[in-house]
Every structure is written in structure tokens, then in C-alpha cells.
Amino acid sequence: MTDSSLPGNLRVRPNIADLLGLLAIMAGAVIIATAGRHMLVPIPASEAGTIHLNPAWLPAYAVRTTLRMFAALAASLLFTFTYAVWAAKSRRAGQVLIPLLDILQSVPILGFLTFTVVFFLGLFPGRMMGAELAAIFTIFTSQAWNMAFAMYQALRTVPPDLEEAALCFGLTPWQRFWRLEVPFAIPSLVWNTMISMSGGWFMVVYSETITVGNTDIALPGIGSYVGVAIEQRNIWAILYAIAAMLAVILAYDQLLFRPLVAWSARFQTDEGTTLAAPDPWVLTLLRRTHLLRQGCLRLGGVMTRIGWLPLGARPSAPRRPLVPSRLLDGAWIAALAVCAVTIGWKTWTYGSTHYTAAQVLHVIMLGGITLARVMVTVLVASVIWVPVGIWLGLSPRRARRAQMAAQFMAAFPANLFFPLVVVGIVRWHLNSNIWLTPLMLLGTQWYILFNIVAGASSYPSDLLEAARNFHVRGWLWWWRVMLPGITPYFITGALTASGGAWNAAIATEVASWGDTTLSANGLGAYIAHATVAGATDQVGLGMAIMAAFVLLLNRALWRPLSNYAARHYTFD
């Protein structure tokens, strides 16, 4: 009997690539175990208040920050595959969950800290675990909403012909979810996961430096390192932090996201310009392994069998429900009305005893100022990045080369530019109400760029060829060919950028460099000052007003525009 005849291909033997992979896995396990051990130590023994600016500490800080971000990403994926799926699958649940997701997305991220820090610290009194969970939760709130919306939109837009095919094959709801709907959502989910990781970097400084009232904890990480460097006016430490961030982003991009993007290309269903690219080196290395490749194949086989489990009823002729649908809808609406009235009454009772009319009006006026900044920011970002994104997206090679640079810039925390802005404003006696606004642009413009590149990349090549054959050029090409085709993508990017700008307002309307602190009039500065002071009532009022502004803007502007674009500017 030869080796090739052995059952299960037992002649598979490890090679050098297997050894490298196993060493990397063992190193990752040791790092995770070490970080987990540090999370369980008491706060006084963990040097929570001491952040060393010596660059030799940066590798350890980078590991701690990266682990927090990936823990938040895992929680975001769990949230996406439960909350978003429930909202997409249940019409009645979606009537509550999607507006609630709008509210959660509109609530400023830093506003969560005021309420969650006390909660998590109370769960683990005297332990670093509470502070770590508070930081992870803050990063989670900067990642989860975008991924949940991406999953929800994908599940709601599965092509009817694919749904019909699943019905003809008699797939159960479980099989249809894992064999049709999840594969269809994977490209969008992978792309939005990358964007969410960039959004997490934007808030990492504030998540690792917890300052709420009398609570002041600096968790070891790149974010707290940057915060201390800004406080001590150490420009070299900021440059070291930038280098460490670049190294971390390059590492997880090459090790994780490049392989995921290449894998997700298998599930593309559009016929637009594809970003075809050679396989990433990680996939090439994995294919050269023997043991690890066989392990991955076996794991994939197990996952495939789980996806084919016949859970749920198979599609059959429609049955008459025991309770009429109209009766259920009426009961559901009545229950929602009761909940809304109860919440409204409780809110009115609390507000009437804690706030005056003048105070509420003042905060609303501050919200109007921030609204003007948000709209100007979205307009400026659109003027700059729409033509650039189209130019990049129409060329797969340019798009590939620009993707990494755009991802790094999107992950770049805006407060690293605070020293330049603050020094410039103080030196030239500029108006901080105007010149702090460009900082808001740094955290929002990339959402527009990412979506424009995606829209231009998926533009049907036959329509572009037809425009070239008819010699459509210049402004006519822009107004009649390209801009209508990318309108749905632009509105999605503008909507996301608008939400990001509201959150960034808290970080950008108050800028500091050492002992110098500049503040602009606006709702973001109001919430930031209240958070530092531990004024829970003021934070709650600011969060409620900001959520109301975002919801009204979404309902009055972005949602109607999105529906209009879906009806008039989509390719069927």
C-alpha cells in the first residue's frame, strides 16, 4: 500500500510554512493571554496612571490597543449577526430596531462614557477589567452601527432571482441564511468592517483615557500615549505614535483584511469594474502549507455542514395563520403606542424637574451651530473627494494603490493634528469657532471617499463604453453619465459622514496642546465640558438634543434623498 492510498490523505506532513504559521499562532496566543492577565490585576498595581513616553514602551502599548479594537470588533460582529438580522427578518421588529439603531448611531460616542464607566467599574470594583470593558465598549460604539446597517441593507436587497432559486431548491430559513444571504452580504460586510476599524482608531484616544468627574484612568495603549504626549507638548512622542499606528494598521491590513477582501471577491454579484488583484501573500503562504491548509479545509467543511443543517420548516404552500395579520399588527401598534407614551411621560417628568426652558433653548441653539459646521464639512468633503473618488474607482490599479493610503488616513486620529491647529490659532490670533472646523473634516471625509470609490468601481462597464462611443465628454459626461450612477453611493457616504461629523464634534470643538485649550461654540463642546466635569444631567441633555438633530436630519433630508436615489438612479 502506498502513501497516497492511505485514507484521509495521511501523508500530509508539516513544512517550513507550517512551522512559521504555528509559531505565529503560538505568539498570538501568548500575547492574548498576557493581555488578559493584565486586565485582572488591581488598578493600583497596574500602573494605570503612568504612561511612559519612551518609544520602547510603544510595542506593548500597540498590542494592548490592537487587542481592545479586535475585542470590540468581535462584539460588533456578534451584534451585527443578531440585531441586524432580527431587524431584517422581522417586519414588526424592524419597525422598532431600525429607528432605535438610528438613535444609537446619533448618540455621541463620548456621551456613552459618562454612563458606562461607572457601570463597568462597578461590575469589577478595584480591577482593571472594568476600565478595559468601558474602553472596549466605547470602541464598540464606533464600529457596530455601521456594520449593522451594512448587514441590514444587504439582507434587504438580496436579488429576487436568487430568492426564487432558494425557494425552488426548498432551502429552510437556516440554509437560506447561511447559503444565500450571508454570502451575498459578505462583500459589503468586509468593506464596512474595514471602515469600522478606521472609525475605532479615531476614538481610541478618548476610550483609553477615561476622565469622567473624579474618575481618571489611563489604560496602557497608543491612545493614552498620544493623550500624554499632547498634554506634555512632546512632538517627538506624537511622531513615534504615528509610526506605531502605521505599523499596526499595515500589519492587520496585510494579515487579515487583504485576505478577507480577496476571499470576499468570490461572492461578488455585480457586473461592474472589479478590483482584480493578485492573491495576497498571506493566502499564498497559507496555500503552501500542508498542515494548516488541511486544518482550514476541515474547518471549512464543518462550517459548510453546519450551514446545510435542515433547521426550520421547508417552504411550502402558504398556510392560513391562526391569528389574522391585521389583528397582530393592531396589537403590535397598540403596544408600541403604550411604550412611547410611557417613555415620553417619564422623559417629560424628568426633564421638567432637572432643566429649565432657557437651558434647553440654549442647548438647541448650540446644536444649530454644530449643525451648520456638519453641513459645511459634508459639502467641502463632497467637493474635494467626489471627483477624486471617481478618478480612483474607474481604475482598478489606482483604487488598489489608494485603498491602503485612504484606510490609514481614515484611521488617523484627528487629535494628532491638534498641536498644529492650536499653535496656529494662538500664534495668528484666529477665530477658534472657524478654524477648529477643519478638524471635523479629518474624521468624516473618508466615508465619502470610500463610498464614491465603491460606486465608481461598480459602475457598469458597458455604459461607460457606450458613453465613449457616443463621444460624451466634459460636463455632459459628469452630469448625465457618472454622477447619476454614483448618486446612491454618494448619499450613503454623505449620510455616514454626517453622523461621523456629529460624533467628531465632541472631539474637535475642544482642542488642547499642553496647558492651552481652545473651545468653539457648539453642542460638541458643551457635551465635552460636561463629560469632563461629570455633569450627568448636562451630558444627558446634550446627548438627547444631538440625537434629535441627527434623527431629524436623517428623516428630513438623507432618508428621502436615499429613497429617491434608489428609485431613479439604480441599475436593474
Coordinates of N, CA and C in Angstrom, one line a residue, residues 45 130 160 166 229 302 523 572:
A45 N -2.0 48.4 41.1 CA -0.8 47.6 40.8 C -0.6 47.6 39.3
G130 N -12.9 46.4 34.7 CA -14.0 47.3 34.5 C -13.6 48.4 33.5
P160 N -34.1 39.3 -6.3 CA -35.3 38.4 -6.3 C -35.1 37.0 -7.0
A166 N -33.6 29.9 -4.2 CA -33.6 29.3 -2.9 C -34.9 28.6 -2.6
A229 N 1.3 62.6 25.4 CA 2.2 63.4 24.6 C 1.6 64.8 24.3
V302 N -16.6 21.7 8.1 CA -17.5 21.6 9.3 C -18.5 22.8 9.2
L523 N -22.6 72.3 20.2 CA -23.1 71.2 21.1 C -22.0 70.2 21.5
D572 N -30.8 48.2 -12.7 CA -31.5 47.0 -12.5 C -31.1 46.0 -13.6

